[in-house]
């Protein structure tokens, strides 16, 4: 059986970055940049005040005679000569002659005279041209996931749009005769379909275009029809259920017929039956296990990075930190992803597992903010042992 790292590498090998599209600033949140953007001029383009106060000459001392105002956005003729000062607001250009700004809190003004409590050194409270961004400096590189600050940078650099990876078209399918819609009261032996809604929620924020989300019974023709239809118009197909060892685990049987299967088992817990297949020129297919925690952990480890990777973001992983266990636990024969709460205890991060870790028990994941990564085998962990955690 392959390790989770090997499985991720196999998925990554099959990612073909989607074509880029040009979008306006207001549509760029979370998108992946497909071009390199550099500053085309120094920002700010002039020396600017970082405070509301008075622009002065640092070589002077004592009271200054007020010679005028300089407001942000204005550049009227104004010179600060020896012994004088100009009122200035944050972001306004420093007038000729001045080389420092005294913040208003350290001054008092009456009858055109400014009293200064603390003489400033040269350059005080002045932002030099290019301080925020220099001409030619990198604004954002190819593969950057655009966050609010990087979109702000694009705007300040004068961009009105940017080239970003196209949104993957995604289809989601739940499989199982036992499943009913959440609004229904399950009959004997039935349960509500939770995976479809959990997976749709996991997709939110990843810039995907969900084309289809449905539920198929454990019936070979129904599942084949779904797969055939969705292979034709999806970049990513995500199913849950039907990949373990049961007689009604039809996904496991159908996928080799319709696609090339790359792995059907990964040495991990939960989520061992996670299956990955591709179709030449078609979608990446993730057939996730049916158990609700298994399907979400499979999504987290393989689908989430693949969706960002398709948009050109490399293979973005969650932040990995070292945490101290607040309890003892044992390793298992597979890599164990333990749902846990990580908090800070003085100088250290500490982790506590979220109770029963069965793969059907969604509450163990709902309460977690991290997954502990416990490698297979090895000695038992004592309270206080240091382990890796992926921050969700
Ligand atoms: P399977 O791999 O299809 O045998 O499913 C494994 C377990 O997950 C079974 O207990 C299923 O009832 C459960 N399961 C499968 N699909 C879903 C779903 N969409 N929502 C909630 N539980 C599911
Ligand atoms: Mg099933």
Coordinates of C-alpha atoms and ligand atoms in Angstrom, one line a residue:
X1 CA 0.0 0.0 0.0
X2 CA 1.3 3.5 -0.9
X3 CA 1.8 6.2 1.7
X4 CA -0.3 9.4 1.8
X5 CA 2.8 11.3 0.5
X6 CA 3.2 8.9 -2.4
X7 CA -0.5 9.2 -3.2
X8 CA -0.3 13.0 -3.2
X9 CA 2.7 12.9 -5.6
X10 CA 0.7 10.6 -8.0
X11 CA -2.2 13.1 -8.0
X12 CA 0.1 16.0 -8.5
X13 CA 1.7 14.3 -11.5
X14 CA -1.7 14.1 -13.2
X15 CA -2.6 17.7 -12.7
X16 CA -2.6 19.8 -15.9
X17 CA -3.0 23.5 -15.1
X18 CA -6.2 24.9 -16.6
X19 CA -6.0 27.7 -19.1
X20 CA -5.9 31.2 -17.7
X21 CA -8.5 33.9 -18.0
X22 CA -8.4 37.7 -17.5
X23 CA -10.6 39.0 -14.7
X24 CA -11.4 42.4 -13.2
X25 CA -10.1 43.3 -9.7
X26 CA -13.4 42.7 -8.1
X27 CA -13.4 39.1 -9.1
X28 CA -9.9 38.1 -8.1
X29 CA -10.4 37.1 -4.4
X30 CA -8.8 33.7 -3.8
X31 CA -7.9 33.2 -7.5
X32 CA -4.5 32.0 -8.5
X33 CA -2.3 34.4 -10.5
X34 CA -1.1 33.2 -13.9
X35 CA 1.2 36.2 -14.6
X36 CA 4.1 37.9 -12.9
X37 CA 3.2 41.5 -11.9
X38 CA 5.8 44.1 -11.1
X39 CA 5.5 47.7 -9.9
X40 CA 5.6 50.1 -12.8
X41 CA 6.5 53.2 -10.7
X42 CA 7.6 54.0 -7.1
X43 CA 4.8 54.1 -4.6
X44 CA 4.3 56.5 -3.1
X45 CA 5.6 58.5 -6.0
X46 CA 6.6 61.4 -3.7
X47 CA 7.9 61.7 -0.1
X48 CA 4.8 61.6 2.1
X49 CA 3.9 62.3 5.6
X50 CA 3.0 59.3 7.8
X51 CA 1.4 61.6 10.4
X52 CA -1.1 64.4 10.8
X53 CA 1.1 67.3 12.1
X54 CA 3.6 69.9 11.0
X55 CA 6.3 69.7 8.3
X56 CA 9.4 71.4 9.6
X57 CA 13.2 71.8 9.0
X58 CA 15.0 69.5 11.4
X59 CA 18.0 72.0 11.6
X60 CA 15.7 74.6 13.1
X61 CA 14.7 74.7 16.8
X62 CA 12.0 76.5 18.9
X63 CA 8.7 78.0 17.7
X64 CA 7.9 78.0 14.0
X65 CA 5.9 80.5 12.0
X66 CA 3.0 78.8 10.2
X67 CA 3.3 79.3 6.4
X68 CA 0.4 77.2 5.0
X69 CA -1.3 73.8 4.8
X70 CA -0.6 70.6 2.8
X71 CA -3.5 68.2 2.6
X72 CA -3.4 64.7 1.1
X73 CA -4.2 64.8 -2.6
X74 CA -3.0 68.4 -3.0
X75 CA 0.3 69.7 -4.3
X76 CA -0.1 73.6 -4.1
X77 CA 3.0 75.8 -4.2
X78 CA 4.4 75.7 -0.6
X79 CA 7.9 76.1 0.7
X80 CA 9.0 75.6 4.3
X81 CA 11.8 78.1 4.8
X82 CA 14.0 78.5 7.9
X83 CA 12.0 79.0 11.1
X84 CA 8.7 78.0 9.5
X85 CA 6.3 75.1 9.5
X86 CA 3.4 73.9 7.3
X87 CA 0.3 72.0 8.6
X88 CA 0.3 68.6 6.9
X89 CA -2.0 65.6 6.9
X90 CA -1.1 61.9 6.6
X91 CA -0.3 60.9 3.1
X92 CA 0.3 64.5 1.9
X93 CA 3.5 65.3 -0.1
X94 CA 6.3 66.9 2.0
X95 CA 6.6 70.5 1.0
X96 CA 9.9 71.8 -0.4
X97 CA 12.4 72.8 2.3
X98 CA 10.9 70.5 5.0
X99 CA 12.7 67.3 6.1
X100 CA 10.7 66.1 9.1
X101 CA 7.1 66.0 10.4
X102 CA 6.2 66.5 14.1
X103 CA 2.9 64.8 14.9
X104 CA 0.1 67.0 16.0
X105 CA 0.0 65.5 19.5
X106 CA 3.5 67.0 20.2
X107 CA 2.5 70.5 19.1
X108 CA 0.3 73.4 19.9
X109 CA -0.7 76.2 17.5
X110 CA -1.9 79.7 18.3
X111 CA -1.9 83.0 16.4
X112 CA 0.1 81.5 13.5
X113 CA 2.9 80.2 15.7
X114 CA 3.5 76.4 16.2
X115 CA 5.1 75.3 19.5
X116 CA 7.0 72.0 19.2
X117 CA 7.5 69.8 22.3
X118 CA 10.0 67.4 20.7
X119 CA 12.4 68.4 18.0
X120 CA 12.4 65.7 15.3
X121 CA 15.5 64.2 13.6
X122 CA 15.8 64.5 9.8
X123 CA 13.4 62.2 8.0
X124 CA 11.1 61.8 11.0
X125 CA 7.6 60.6 10.0
X126 CA 8.4 60.7 6.3
X127 CA 7.8 57.8 3.9
X128 CA 10.3 57.9 1.1
X129 CA 9.2 57.5 -2.6
X130 CA 9.0 53.7 -3.3
X131 CA 8.6 52.8 0.4
X132 CA 5.4 50.8 -0.2
X133 CA 6.5 49.4 -3.6
X134 CA 9.4 50.2 -5.8
X135 CA 9.4 50.4 -9.5
X136 CA 10.3 46.9 -10.9
X137 CA 9.7 45.2 -7.5
X138 CA 7.6 42.0 -7.5
X139 CA 4.0 42.7 -6.7
X140 CA 2.9 39.1 -7.0
X141 CA 4.3 36.1 -8.8
X142 CA 2.8 33.3 -10.9
X143 CA 1.0 30.8 -8.6
X144 CA 0.1 33.3 -5.9
X145 CA -3.3 32.7 -4.3
X146 CA -4.6 36.3 -4.3
X147 CA -5.5 37.4 -0.8
X148 CA -7.0 40.8 0.0
X149 CA -3.6 42.5 0.5
X150 CA -2.3 41.2 -2.8
X151 CA -5.4 42.4 -4.6
X152 CA -4.9 45.8 -2.9
X153 CA -1.3 45.8 -4.2
X154 CA -2.5 45.1 -7.7
X155 CA -4.9 48.0 -7.5
X156 CA -2.2 50.3 -6.1
X157 CA 0.1 49.3 -8.9
X158 CA -2.5 50.4 -11.4
X159 CA -3.8 47.1 -12.5
X160 CA -7.5 46.9 -13.3
X161 CA -7.4 43.1 -14.0
X162 CA -5.2 40.1 -13.9
X163 CA -4.7 36.8 -15.6
X164 CA -5.7 33.9 -13.3
X165 CA -6.3 30.2 -13.6
X166 CA -9.7 29.2 -14.7
X167 CA -12.1 27.7 -12.1
X168 CA -12.2 23.9 -12.2
X169 CA -15.6 22.5 -13.1
X170 CA -16.5 20.1 -10.4
X171 CA -19.2 17.4 -10.0
X172 CA -20.1 15.8 -6.7
X173 CA -21.9 12.5 -6.2
X174 CA -23.1 10.6 -3.2
X175 CA -23.7 6.9 -3.8
X176 CA -25.7 4.4 -1.6
X177 CA -29.1 2.8 -1.5
X178 CA -29.3 3.8 2.2
X179 CA -29.1 7.5 1.6
X180 CA -32.0 10.0 1.7
X181 CA -32.1 13.8 1.5
X182 CA -31.4 15.6 4.8
X183 CA -35.0 17.0 4.8
X184 CA -36.5 13.5 4.9
X185 CA -37.1 11.1 7.8
X186 CA -34.9 8.1 7.1
X187 CA -36.9 4.8 6.7
X188 CA -35.7 1.5 8.2
X189 CA -32.0 1.1 7.6
X190 CA -31.7 4.5 5.9
X191 CA -29.5 7.4 6.8
X192 CA -29.3 11.0 5.6
X193 CA -26.7 11.9 2.9
X194 CA -24.3 14.1 4.7
X195 CA -21.2 13.8 2.5
X196 CA -22.6 15.7 -0.4
X197 CA -23.2 18.8 1.8
X198 CA -20.0 18.5 3.7
X199 CA -18.0 18.2 0.4
X200 CA -19.9 21.1 -1.2
X201 CA -19.0 23.2 1.9
X202 CA -15.3 22.1 1.6
X203 CA -15.4 23.3 -2.0
X204 CA -16.6 26.7 -1.0
X205 CA -13.7 29.2 -1.2
X206 CA -11.7 27.1 -3.6
X207 CA -13.0 28.9 -6.7
X208 CA -14.7 26.0 -8.2
X209 CA -17.7 25.9 -10.6
X210 CA -19.9 23.2 -9.1
X211 CA -21.6 21.8 -12.2
X212 CA -23.6 19.0 -10.6
X213 CA -24.2 17.5 -7.1
X214 CA -26.4 14.5 -6.9
X215 CA -27.2 11.2 -5.3
X216 CA -27.1 7.8 -7.0
X217 CA -28.5 4.5 -5.8
X218 CA -26.3 1.4 -5.7
X219 CA -27.3 0.4 -9.2
X220 CA -24.6 -0.2 -11.8
X221 CA -26.3 1.5 -14.8
X222 CA -27.3 4.5 -12.8
X223 CA -23.7 5.0 -11.5
X224 CA -22.2 4.3 -15.0
X225 CA -24.6 6.8 -16.6
X226 CA -23.6 9.4 -14.0
X227 CA -19.9 8.9 -14.4
X228 CA -20.1 8.9 -18.2
X229 CA -22.1 12.1 -18.3
X230 CA -19.8 13.9 -15.8
X231 CA -16.6 12.7 -17.3
X232 CA -17.6 14.6 -20.4
X233 CA -18.0 18.0 -18.7
X234 CA -16.0 18.1 -15.4
X235 CA -12.4 18.9 -14.6
X236 CA -12.8 17.1 -11.3
X237 CA -15.2 14.5 -10.3
X238 CA -15.7 13.7 -6.6
X239 CA -17.8 10.8 -5.4
X240 CA -18.2 9.3 -2.0
X241 CA -19.0 5.7 -1.1
X242 CA -18.8 2.5 -3.0
X243 CA -15.0 2.0 -2.9
X244 CA -14.5 -0.5 -0.1
X245 CA -14.8 -4.3 -0.1
X246 CA -18.6 -4.8 -0.1
X247 CA -20.6 -6.4 -2.9
X248 CA -22.4 -3.2 -3.5
X249 CA -19.2 -1.1 -3.8
X250 CA -19.8 -0.3 -7.4
X251 CA -17.5 2.6 -7.8
X252 CA -14.6 0.2 -7.3
X253 CA -15.9 -2.0 -10.1
X254 CA -16.9 0.8 -12.5
X255 CA -13.9 3.0 -12.4
X256 CA -11.5 0.6 -14.1
X257 CA -14.0 0.3 -16.9
X258 CA -14.3 4.0 -17.5
X259 CA -11.0 5.5 -16.4
X260 CA -7.4 4.7 -15.5
X261 CA -7.1 3.9 -11.8
X262 CA -3.9 5.0 -10.2
X263 CA -4.5 4.0 -6.6
X264 CA -7.3 2.3 -4.7
X265 CA -5.9 2.2 -1.2
X266 CA -3.6 4.5 0.8
X267 CA -1.9 3.6 4.0
X268 CA -3.8 6.1 6.1
X269 CA -6.4 6.2 8.8
X270 CA -9.2 7.1 8.3
X271 CA -9.7 7.0 4.5
X272 CA -7.8 3.8 3.4
X273 CA -10.0 3.0 0.4
X274 CA -9.5 6.5 -1.2
X275 CA -9.3 6.0 -4.9
X276 CA -7.8 8.2 -7.7
X277 CA -8.4 7.8 -11.4
X278 CA -8.0 9.9 -14.5
X279 CA -9.4 9.9 -18.0
X280 CA -7.0 11.0 -20.8
X281 CA -8.0 14.6 -21.7
X282 CA -10.7 14.4 -19.0
X283 CA -11.2 14.9 -15.3
X284 CA -9.3 13.9 -12.2
X285 CA -11.6 11.5 -10.4
X286 CA -11.5 11.2 -6.6
X287 CA -13.7 8.3 -5.4
X288 CA -13.7 9.0 -1.7
X289 CA -14.8 6.5 1.0
X290 CA -18.3 6.7 2.2
X291 CA -17.6 7.2 5.9
X292 CA -18.1 10.9 6.5
X293 CA -14.8 11.6 8.2
X294 CA -12.9 9.5 5.7
X295 CA -14.3 11.4 2.8
X296 CA -13.5 14.8 4.3
X297 CA -9.9 13.8 5.2
X298 CA -9.4 12.4 1.7
X299 CA -10.7 15.7 0.4
X300 CA -8.3 17.6 2.7
X301 CA -5.2 15.6 1.7
X302 CA -5.7 15.1 -2.0
X303 CA -8.7 17.0 -3.5
X304 CA -8.1 20.5 -2.0
X305 CA -4.5 20.8 -3.1
X306 CA -5.4 19.3 -6.5
X307 CA -8.1 21.9 -7.0
X308 CA -5.7 24.7 -6.3
X309 CA -3.0 23.0 -8.3
X310 CA -5.3 22.9 -11.3
X311 CA -5.5 26.7 -11.0
X312 CA -1.7 27.0 -11.0
X313 CA -0.9 27.2 -7.3
X314 CA 1.7 24.3 -7.1
X315 CA 0.7 21.9 -4.4
X316 CA -0.4 24.1 -1.4
X317 CA -0.4 22.3 1.9
X318 CA -1.7 23.3 5.2
X319 CA 0.7 24.8 7.7
X320 CA 2.5 22.1 9.6
X321 CA 3.4 22.8 13.2
X322 CA 4.9 20.9 16.1
X323 CA 2.5 20.3 19.0
X324 CA 2.7 18.7 22.5
X325 CA 0.2 16.0 23.2
X326 CA -1.9 16.5 26.4
X327 CA -2.6 12.7 26.5
X328 CA -1.0 9.4 25.7
X329 CA -1.9 7.6 22.5
X330 CA -0.7 4.7 20.3
X331 CA 0.5 4.6 16.7
X332 CA -1.4 2.4 14.3
X333 CA -0.1 0.4 11.3
X334 CA -1.1 3.3 8.9
X335 CA -0.5 7.0 9.1
X336 CA -3.1 8.2 11.6
X337 CA -4.8 11.6 11.0
X338 CA -6.1 12.3 14.5
X339 CA -8.7 15.1 14.8
X340 CA -7.6 17.4 17.5
X341 CA -7.9 20.9 19.0
X342 CA -4.6 22.8 19.1
X343 CA -4.3 25.7 21.5
X344 CA -1.5 27.7 23.1
X345 CA -0.2 26.9 26.5
X346 CA 2.4 29.5 27.5
X347 CA 5.2 29.1 25.0
X348 CA 4.0 25.9 23.4
X349 CA 1.2 24.6 21.2
X350 CA -0.6 21.7 22.7
X351 CA -3.0 19.3 21.1
X352 CA -5.9 17.3 22.5
X353 CA -7.8 14.7 20.4
X354 CA -11.5 15.3 19.9
X355 CA -12.8 12.1 21.5
X356 CA -13.8 8.9 19.7
X357 CA -12.0 8.8 16.4
X358 CA -14.3 6.4 14.4
X359 CA -14.5 7.3 10.7
X360 CA -18.3 7.7 10.9
X361 CA -18.1 10.1 13.8
X362 CA -18.3 13.5 12.1
X363 CA -18.4 15.3 15.5
X364 CA -14.7 14.4 15.9
X365 CA -13.9 16.5 12.9
X366 CA -16.5 19.3 13.5
X367 CA -14.8 20.1 16.8
X368 CA -11.2 20.0 15.4
X369 CA -9.0 22.7 14.2
X370 CA -6.1 20.4 13.3
X371 CA -5.1 17.0 12.2
X372 CA -2.3 15.3 14.1
X373 CA -0.1 13.3 11.7
X374 CA 1.1 10.2 13.5
X375 CA 3.4 8.1 11.4
X376 CA 2.8 4.3 11.3
X377 CA 4.2 1.9 13.9
X378 CA 6.8 3.0 16.4
X379 CA 6.6 3.4 20.2
X380 CA 3.5 4.6 22.0
X381 CA 3.2 8.4 22.6
X382 CA 3.4 9.6 26.2
X383 CA 1.7 12.7 27.4
X384 CA 4.0 15.5 26.4
X385 CA 5.2 13.8 23.3
X386 CA 5.9 16.2 20.4
X387 CA 4.1 15.4 17.1
X388 CA 3.2 17.1 13.8
X389 CA -0.1 18.8 13.2
X390 CA -1.7 20.2 10.1
X391 CA -3.7 23.4 10.9
X392 CA -7.0 23.3 9.2
Ligands
LIG1 P1 -19.6 2.5 1.6 O1 -18.1 2.7 1.3 O2 -20.4 2.9 0.5 O3 -19.8 1.1 2.0 O4 -19.9 3.5 2.8 C1 -19.3 3.3 4.1 C2 -20.1 3.9 5.2 O5 -20.3 5.3 4.9 C3 -21.5 3.3 5.2 O6 -21.9 3.2 6.6 C4 -22.4 4.3 4.5 O7 -23.7 4.3 5.0 C5 -21.7 5.6 4.9 N1 -22.0 6.6 3.8 C6 -21.8 6.4 2.5 N2 -22.1 7.5 1.8 C7 -22.6 8.4 2.8 C8 -23.1 9.7 2.7 N3 -23.2 10.4 1.5 N4 -23.4 10.4 3.8 C9 -23.3 9.8 5.0 N5 -22.8 8.5 5.1 C10 -22.5 7.8 4.0
LIG2 MG1 -22.2 2.4 -0.2

